Amino acid sequence: DIQMTQSPSSLSASAGDRVTITCRASQSISTYVNWYQEKPGKAPKLLIYAASSLQSGVPSRFSAIRSGTDFTLTINSLQPEDFATYSCQQSYSIPYTFGQGTKLEIK
Amino acid sequence: QVQLVESGGGVVQPGRSLRLSCAASGFTFSNYGMHWVRQAPGKGLEWVAVISYDRNNENYADSVKGRFTISRDNSKNTLYLQMNSLRSDDTAMYYCARDRGGRVFDYWGQGTLVTVSS
């Protein structure tokens, strides 16, 4: 199975800050990485697909890049609604594994 | 708008069975592959199973293979997950998710909670 090692597991930041979250894949997976936002009691939300493509309707302050087997999600100018948990997912091969999640909290 | 609504969760004893449902609306259900994904308390998301749009292909995580069965009724716009021989480590929130193509989950439901406990 492909392991997705996500870091950090938690992060404290203030509104207006820029934050980055990283996932490292255990093997080469091209651009088959997607990013999701999770909030308690709500349906998870797709933010980024194919490593760097912004899902329709997602604000442009969210962006992501790939460098080899490293995948990075960046959130610019944090808004209050961005405090949530973020998870990466590889869609290269079954089982479609997720990172352990990064909980973004208000400082 | 796309809507996915899970149901069927609850408290069940180890070894027993449960069937989850996911009612879809707002899109042509029969055109999309569908997945089940779960999240145990305090843990990350775990992919469980996938079924193709036409029911011809299914795949499962090793942790549920042989115990869980994914199915769908395109005439009812409904996805199912039959869970047999449940174990305590199956305790989780279960989500259904639409596959937009490329195993990207573009819409999710809000989940249904399954608790396996004696």
PDB file of C-alpha atoms in Angstrom:
ATOM      1  CA  ASP A   1       0.000   0.000   0.000  1.00  0.00           C
ATOM      2  CA  ILE A   2       1.096   3.567  -0.630  1.00  0.00           C
ATOM      3  CA  GLN A   3       1.665   5.493   2.591  1.00  0.00           C
ATOM      4  CA  MET A   4       0.859   9.191   2.746  1.00  0.00           C
ATOM      5  CA  THR A   5       2.848  10.841   5.536  1.00  0.00           C
ATOM      6  CA  GLN A   6       1.261  14.153   6.389  1.00  0.00           C
ATOM      7  CA  SER A   7       2.800  16.907   8.498  1.00  0.00           C
ATOM      8  CA  PRO A   8       2.297  18.622  10.780  1.00  0.00           C
ATOM      9  CA  SER A   9      -0.466  16.798  12.637  1.00  0.00           C
ATOM     10  CA  SER A  10      -1.615  20.101  14.100  1.00  0.00           C
ATOM     11  CA  LEU A  11      -0.942  23.736  13.457  1.00  0.00           C
ATOM     12  CA  SER A  12      -1.868  26.969  15.215  1.00  0.00           C
ATOM     13  CA  ALA A  13      -2.205  30.130  13.199  1.00  0.00           C
ATOM     14  CA  SER A  14      -3.982  33.463  13.163  1.00  0.00           C
ATOM     15  CA  ALA A  15      -6.401  34.932  10.683  1.00  0.00           C
ATOM     16  CA  GLY A  16      -4.415  36.499   7.859  1.00  0.00           C
ATOM     17  CA  ASP A  17      -1.489  34.083   8.196  1.00  0.00           C
ATOM     18  CA  ARG A  18      -0.168  31.793   5.481  1.00  0.00           C
ATOM     19  CA  VAL A  19       0.170  28.108   6.306  1.00  0.00           C
ATOM     20  CA  THR A  20       1.556  25.092   4.500  1.00  0.00           C
ATOM     21  CA  ILE A  21       0.757  21.414   4.961  1.00  0.00           C
ATOM     22  CA  THR A  22       2.810  18.661   3.390  1.00  0.00           C
ATOM     23  CA  CYS A  23       2.191  15.072   2.369  1.00  0.00           C
ATOM     24  CA  ARG A  24       4.958  12.721   1.323  1.00  0.00           C
ATOM     25  CA  ALA A  25       4.068   9.623  -0.664  1.00  0.00           C
ATOM     26  CA  SER A  26       5.957   6.382  -0.050  1.00  0.00           C
ATOM     27  CA  GLN A  27       6.489   5.929  -3.776  1.00  0.00           C
ATOM     28  CA  SER A  28       6.122   7.848  -6.999  1.00  0.00           C
ATOM     29  CA  ILE A  29       2.479   8.609  -7.709  1.00  0.00           C
ATOM     30  CA  SER A  30       2.733  11.287 -10.385  1.00  0.00           C
ATOM     31  CA  THR A  31       0.084  13.941  -9.692  1.00  0.00           C
ATOM     32  CA  TYR A  32      -2.514  11.597  -8.206  1.00  0.00           C
ATOM     33  CA  VAL A  33      -3.057  13.553  -5.003  1.00  0.00           C
ATOM     34  CA  ASN A  34      -6.145  15.336  -3.792  1.00  0.00           C
ATOM     35  CA  TRP A  35      -6.756  17.554  -0.774  1.00  0.00           C
ATOM     36  CA  TYR A  36      -9.876  17.716   1.392  1.00  0.00           C
ATOM     37  CA  GLN A  37     -11.169  19.959   4.152  1.00  0.00           C
ATOM     38  CA  GLU A  38     -13.061  18.408   7.054  1.00  0.00           C
ATOM     39  CA  LYS A  39     -15.236  20.151   9.613  1.00  0.00           C
ATOM     40  CA  PRO A  40     -17.116  18.426  12.461  1.00  0.00           C
ATOM     41  CA  GLY A  41     -20.629  17.445  11.501  1.00  0.00           C
ATOM     42  CA  LYS A  42     -20.187  18.471   7.887  1.00  0.00           C
ATOM     43  CA  ALA A  43     -19.442  16.626   4.689  1.00  0.00           C
ATOM     44  CA  PRO A  44     -15.755  16.661   3.755  1.00  0.00           C
ATOM     45  CA  LYS A  45     -15.015  19.068   0.927  1.00  0.00           C
ATOM     46  CA  LEU A  46     -12.731  18.612  -2.066  1.00  0.00           C
ATOM     47  CA  LEU A  47     -10.288  21.500  -2.375  1.00  0.00           C
ATOM     48  CA  ILE A  48      -7.591  20.424  -4.814  1.00  0.00           C
ATOM     49  CA  TYR A  49      -7.386  17.543  -7.269  1.00  0.00           C
ATOM     50  CA  ALA A  50      -4.570  16.216  -9.443  1.00  0.00           C
ATOM     51  CA  ALA A  51      -1.986  17.751  -7.120  1.00  0.00           C
ATOM     52  CA  SER A  52      -2.591  21.377  -8.068  1.00  0.00           C
ATOM     53  CA  SER A  53      -5.983  21.924  -9.704  1.00  0.00           C
ATOM     54  CA  LEU A  54      -8.413  24.053  -7.734  1.00  0.00           C
ATOM     55  CA  GLN A  55     -11.886  22.548  -7.415  1.00  0.00           C
ATOM     56  CA  SER A  56     -14.639  24.775  -8.736  1.00  0.00           C
ATOM     57  CA  GLY A  57     -15.958  27.148  -6.086  1.00  0.00           C
ATOM     58  CA  VAL A  58     -12.922  26.889  -3.823  1.00  0.00           C
ATOM     59  CA  PRO A  59     -11.330  30.258  -3.014  1.00  0.00           C
ATOM     60  CA  SER A  60      -8.082  31.090  -4.755  1.00  0.00           C
ATOM     61  CA  ARG A  61      -6.263  31.494  -1.428  1.00  0.00           C
ATOM     62  CA  PHE A  62      -5.969  27.696  -1.533  1.00  0.00           C
ATOM     63  CA  SER A  63      -3.190  26.351  -3.731  1.00  0.00           C
ATOM     64  CA  ALA A  64      -1.066  23.231  -3.967  1.00  0.00           C
ATOM     65  CA  ILE A  65       2.053  21.981  -5.694  1.00  0.00           C
ATOM     66  CA  ARG A  66       3.933  18.764  -6.250  1.00  0.00           C
ATOM     67  CA  SER A  67       7.668  18.234  -6.018  1.00  0.00           C
ATOM     68  CA  GLY A  68       8.560  14.626  -6.683  1.00  0.00           C
ATOM     69  CA  THR A  69       6.776  12.629  -4.023  1.00  0.00           C
ATOM     70  CA  ASP A  70       6.142  15.689  -1.848  1.00  0.00           C
ATOM     71  CA  PHE A  71       2.809  17.481  -2.080  1.00  0.00           C
ATOM     72  CA  THR A  72       2.139  20.810  -0.399  1.00  0.00           C
ATOM     73  CA  LEU A  73      -1.103  22.614   0.318  1.00  0.00           C
ATOM     74  CA  THR A  74      -0.852  26.341   1.001  1.00  0.00           C
ATOM     75  CA  ILE A  75      -3.543  28.547   2.412  1.00  0.00           C
ATOM     76  CA  ASN A  76      -2.880  32.265   2.034  1.00  0.00           C
ATOM     77  CA  SER A  77      -4.469  34.909   4.189  1.00  0.00           C
ATOM     78  CA  LEU A  78      -6.320  32.549   6.518  1.00  0.00           C
ATOM     79  CA  GLN A  79      -9.998  33.275   7.002  1.00  0.00           C
ATOM     80  CA  PRO A  80     -12.011  32.258  10.094  1.00  0.00           C
ATOM     81  CA  GLU A  81     -13.821  29.583   8.088  1.00  0.00           C
ATOM     82  CA  ASP A  82     -10.521  27.918   7.159  1.00  0.00           C
ATOM     83  CA  PHE A  83      -9.890  26.546  10.643  1.00  0.00           C
ATOM     84  CA  ALA A  84     -10.557  22.879  10.041  1.00  0.00           C
ATOM     85  CA  THR A  85      -8.766  19.599   9.406  1.00  0.00           C
ATOM     86  CA  TYR A  86      -7.033  19.021   6.080  1.00  0.00           C
ATOM     87  CA  SER A  87      -6.224  15.639   4.572  1.00  0.00           C
ATOM     88  CA  CYS A  88      -4.390  14.495   1.484  1.00  0.00           C
ATOM     89  CA  GLN A  89      -5.372  11.396  -0.490  1.00  0.00           C
ATOM     90  CA  GLN A  90      -3.581   9.413  -3.159  1.00  0.00           C
ATOM     91  CA  SER A  91      -5.719   8.261  -6.067  1.00  0.00           C
ATOM     92  CA  TYR A  92      -2.915   6.373  -7.828  1.00  0.00           C
ATOM     93  CA  SER A  93      -3.728   2.864  -6.684  1.00  0.00           C
ATOM     94  CA  ILE A  94      -6.027   0.836  -4.472  1.00  0.00           C
ATOM     95  CA  PRO A  95      -6.289   1.215  -1.541  1.00  0.00           C
ATOM     96  CA  TYR A  96      -6.771   4.961  -1.939  1.00  0.00           C
ATOM     97  CA  THR A  97      -4.956   6.008   1.187  1.00  0.00           C
ATOM     98  CA  PHE A  98      -5.221   9.265   3.087  1.00  0.00           C
ATOM     99  CA  GLY A  99      -2.796  11.203   5.199  1.00  0.00           C
ATOM    100  CA  GLN A 100      -3.489  11.283   8.932  1.00  0.00           C
ATOM    101  CA  GLY A 101      -4.835  14.827   8.738  1.00  0.00           C
ATOM    102  CA  THR A 102      -3.663  18.248   9.897  1.00  0.00           C
ATOM    103  CA  LYS A 103      -5.812  20.090  12.390  1.00  0.00           C
ATOM    104  CA  LEU A 104      -5.551  23.822  11.831  1.00  0.00           C
ATOM    105  CA  GLU A 105      -6.443  25.723  14.962  1.00  0.00           C
ATOM    106  CA  ILE A 106      -6.781  29.357  15.833  1.00  0.00           C
ATOM    107  CA  LYS A 107      -3.790  30.734  17.759  1.00  0.00           C
TER     108      LYS A 107
ATOM    109  CA  GLN B   1     -27.505  20.577  -6.134  1.00  0.00           C
ATOM    110  CA  VAL B   2     -25.654  17.361  -5.472  1.00  0.00           C
ATOM    111  CA  GLN B   3     -26.748  15.720  -2.262  1.00  0.00           C
ATOM    112  CA  LEU B   4     -25.664  12.486  -0.608  1.00  0.00           C
ATOM    113  CA  VAL B   5     -27.467  11.350   2.524  1.00  0.00           C
ATOM    114  CA  GLU B   6     -26.272   8.326   4.467  1.00  0.00           C
ATOM    115  CA  SER B   7     -28.451   6.303   6.805  1.00  0.00           C
ATOM    116  CA  GLY B   8     -28.510   2.974   8.598  1.00  0.00           C
ATOM    117  CA  GLY B   9     -25.847   3.506  11.223  1.00  0.00           C
ATOM    118  CA  GLY B  10     -26.292   2.605  14.861  1.00  0.00           C
ATOM    119  CA  VAL B  11     -25.002   0.499  17.724  1.00  0.00           C
ATOM    120  CA  VAL B  12     -24.475  -3.166  16.910  1.00  0.00           C
ATOM    121  CA  GLN B  13     -22.873  -6.070  18.742  1.00  0.00           C
ATOM    122  CA  PRO B  14     -19.656  -7.662  17.482  1.00  0.00           C
ATOM    123  CA  GLY B  15     -20.317 -10.349  14.913  1.00  0.00           C
ATOM    124  CA  ARG B  16     -23.623  -8.876  13.814  1.00  0.00           C
ATOM    125  CA  SER B  17     -24.551  -7.204  10.524  1.00  0.00           C
ATOM    126  CA  LEU B  18     -25.662  -3.771   9.405  1.00  0.00           C
ATOM    127  CA  ARG B  19     -26.579  -2.262   6.058  1.00  0.00           C
ATOM    128  CA  LEU B  20     -25.828   1.351   5.272  1.00  0.00           C
ATOM    129  CA  SER B  21     -27.576   3.329   2.553  1.00  0.00           C
ATOM    130  CA  CYS B  22     -26.636   6.475   0.700  1.00  0.00           C
ATOM    131  CA  ALA B  23     -29.406   8.311  -1.117  1.00  0.00           C
ATOM    132  CA  ALA B  24     -28.170  10.431  -4.003  1.00  0.00           C
ATOM    133  CA  SER B  25     -29.878  13.367  -5.672  1.00  0.00           C
ATOM    134  CA  GLY B  26     -29.072  16.344  -7.855  1.00  0.00           C
ATOM    135  CA  PHE B  27     -27.054  14.423 -10.447  1.00  0.00           C
ATOM    136  CA  THR B  28     -27.326  11.411 -12.765  1.00  0.00           C
ATOM    137  CA  PHE B  29     -26.373   8.741 -10.251  1.00  0.00           C
ATOM    138  CA  SER B  30     -25.933   6.000 -12.859  1.00  0.00           C
ATOM    139  CA  ASN B  31     -23.078   7.944 -14.501  1.00  0.00           C
ATOM    140  CA  TYR B  32     -20.738   7.921 -11.508  1.00  0.00           C
ATOM    141  CA  GLY B  33     -18.630   5.504  -9.564  1.00  0.00           C
ATOM    142  CA  MET B  34     -19.245   5.673  -5.831  1.00  0.00           C
ATOM    143  CA  HIS B  35     -17.146   5.036  -2.738  1.00  0.00           C
ATOM    144  CA  TRP B  36     -17.473   4.412   0.954  1.00  0.00           C
ATOM    145  CA  VAL B  37     -14.911   6.048   3.227  1.00  0.00           C
ATOM    146  CA  ARG B  38     -14.794   5.781   7.016  1.00  0.00           C
ATOM    147  CA  GLN B  39     -13.206   7.609   9.910  1.00  0.00           C
ATOM    148  CA  ALA B  40     -12.655   5.936  13.254  1.00  0.00           C
ATOM    149  CA  PRO B  41     -12.719   8.153  16.352  1.00  0.00           C
ATOM    150  CA  GLY B  42      -9.551  10.235  16.512  1.00  0.00           C
ATOM    151  CA  LYS B  43      -8.181   8.710  13.311  1.00  0.00           C
ATOM    152  CA  GLY B  44      -7.729   9.753   9.715  1.00  0.00           C
ATOM    153  CA  LEU B  45      -9.945   8.908   6.785  1.00  0.00           C
ATOM    154  CA  GLU B  46      -9.826   5.327   5.493  1.00  0.00           C
ATOM    155  CA  TRP B  47     -11.078   4.316   2.067  1.00  0.00           C
ATOM    156  CA  VAL B  48     -13.378   1.271   2.319  1.00  0.00           C
ATOM    157  CA  ALA B  49     -14.824   0.299  -1.053  1.00  0.00           C
ATOM    158  CA  VAL B  50     -15.678   1.445  -4.569  1.00  0.00           C
ATOM    159  CA  ILE B  51     -18.257   0.387  -7.127  1.00  0.00           C
ATOM    160  CA  SER B  52     -18.315   1.372 -10.774  1.00  0.00           C
ATOM    161  CA  TYR B  53     -21.197   3.307 -12.302  1.00  0.00           C
ATOM    162  CA  ASP B  54     -22.543   0.150 -13.953  1.00  0.00           C
ATOM    163  CA  ARG B  55     -21.952  -2.211 -10.977  1.00  0.00           C
ATOM    164  CA  ASN B  56     -19.483  -4.251 -13.019  1.00  0.00           C
ATOM    165  CA  ASN B  57     -16.468  -3.542 -10.834  1.00  0.00           C
ATOM    166  CA  GLU B  58     -15.972  -3.472  -7.082  1.00  0.00           C
ATOM    167  CA  ASN B  59     -12.893  -3.147  -4.932  1.00  0.00           C
ATOM    168  CA  TYR B  60     -12.341  -3.268  -1.208  1.00  0.00           C
ATOM    169  CA  ALA B  61      -9.806  -2.374   1.429  1.00  0.00           C
ATOM    170  CA  ASP B  62      -8.122  -5.471   2.841  1.00  0.00           C
ATOM    171  CA  SER B  63      -9.539  -4.626   6.271  1.00  0.00           C
ATOM    172  CA  VAL B  64     -13.101  -5.255   5.069  1.00  0.00           C
ATOM    173  CA  LYS B  65     -12.634  -7.697   2.191  1.00  0.00           C
ATOM    174  CA  GLY B  66     -14.836 -10.747   2.592  1.00  0.00           C
ATOM    175  CA  ARG B  67     -16.988  -9.063   5.248  1.00  0.00           C
ATOM    176  CA  PHE B  68     -18.369  -5.956   3.511  1.00  0.00           C
ATOM    177  CA  THR B  69     -20.206  -5.737   0.184  1.00  0.00           C
ATOM    178  CA  ILE B  70     -20.794  -2.564  -1.761  1.00  0.00           C
ATOM    179  CA  SER B  71     -23.757  -2.422  -4.109  1.00  0.00           C
ATOM    180  CA  ARG B  72     -26.018   0.074  -5.829  1.00  0.00           C
ATOM    181  CA  ASP B  73     -29.496   0.381  -7.258  1.00  0.00           C
ATOM    182  CA  ASN B  74     -29.395   2.893 -10.070  1.00  0.00           C
ATOM    183  CA  SER B  75     -33.180   2.832 -10.376  1.00  0.00           C
ATOM    184  CA  LYS B  76     -33.382   4.083  -6.781  1.00  0.00           C
ATOM    185  CA  ASN B  77     -30.315   6.366  -6.883  1.00  0.00           C
ATOM    186  CA  THR B  78     -29.019   4.565  -3.840  1.00  0.00           C
ATOM    187  CA  LEU B  79     -25.665   3.146  -2.779  1.00  0.00           C
ATOM    188  CA  TYR B  80     -25.379   0.444  -0.137  1.00  0.00           C
ATOM    189  CA  LEU B  81     -22.781  -1.073   2.135  1.00  0.00           C
ATOM    190  CA  GLN B  82     -23.624  -4.457   3.638  1.00  0.00           C
ATOM    191  CA  MET B  83     -21.415  -4.994   6.666  1.00  0.00           C
ATOM    192  CA  ASN B  84     -21.181  -8.492   8.125  1.00  0.00           C
ATOM    193  CA  SER B  85     -19.129  -9.977  10.959  1.00  0.00           C
ATOM    194  CA  LEU B  86     -18.650  -6.539  12.443  1.00  0.00           C
ATOM    195  CA  ARG B  87     -15.722  -5.957  14.775  1.00  0.00           C
ATOM    196  CA  SER B  88     -14.958  -3.237  17.291  1.00  0.00           C
ATOM    197  CA  ASP B  89     -12.411  -1.728  14.911  1.00  0.00           C
ATOM    198  CA  ASP B  90     -15.212  -1.125  12.378  1.00  0.00           C
ATOM    199  CA  THR B  91     -16.521   1.587  14.708  1.00  0.00           C
ATOM    200  CA  ALA B  92     -16.419   4.763  12.648  1.00  0.00           C
ATOM    201  CA  MET B  93     -18.298   7.459  10.836  1.00  0.00           C
ATOM    202  CA  TYR B  94     -19.095   6.110   7.386  1.00  0.00           C
ATOM    203  CA  TYR B  95     -19.271   8.477   4.424  1.00  0.00           C
ATOM    204  CA  CYS B  96     -20.372   7.885   0.872  1.00  0.00           C
ATOM    205  CA  ALA B  97     -18.608   9.896  -1.790  1.00  0.00           C
ATOM    206  CA  ARG B  98     -19.027  10.472  -5.503  1.00  0.00           C
ATOM    207  CA  ASP B  99     -16.131   9.753  -7.840  1.00  0.00           C
ATOM    208  CA  ARG B 100     -15.804  12.587 -10.332  1.00  0.00           C
ATOM    209  CA  GLY B 101     -13.369  10.481 -12.314  1.00  0.00           C
ATOM    210  CA  GLY B 102      -9.810   9.584 -11.473  1.00  0.00           C
ATOM    211  CA  ARG B 103     -10.795   8.426  -7.988  1.00  0.00           C
ATOM    212  CA  VAL B 104     -11.343  12.009  -6.869  1.00  0.00           C
ATOM    213  CA  PHE B 105     -14.131  12.319  -4.316  1.00  0.00           C
ATOM    214  CA  ASP B 106     -15.895  15.516  -5.285  1.00  0.00           C
ATOM    215  CA  TYR B 107     -19.011  15.237  -3.146  1.00  0.00           C
ATOM    216  CA  TRP B 108     -19.468  13.564   0.204  1.00  0.00           C
ATOM    217  CA  GLY B 109     -22.360  12.947   2.534  1.00  0.00           C
ATOM    218  CA  GLN B 110     -22.362  14.016   6.173  1.00  0.00           C
ATOM    219  CA  GLY B 111     -21.864  10.463   7.344  1.00  0.00           C
ATOM    220  CA  THR B 112     -23.614   7.869   9.464  1.00  0.00           C
ATOM    221  CA  LEU B 113     -22.086   6.599  12.692  1.00  0.00           C
ATOM    222  CA  VAL B 114     -21.549   2.892  13.277  1.00  0.00           C
ATOM    223  CA  THR B 115     -20.615   1.746  16.758  1.00  0.00           C
ATOM    224  CA  VAL B 116     -19.699  -1.884  17.303  1.00  0.00           C
ATOM    225  CA  SER B 117     -19.901  -2.698  20.978  1.00  0.00           C
ATOM    226  CA  SER B 118     -21.239  -5.377  23.270  1.00  0.00           C
TER     227      SER B 118
END
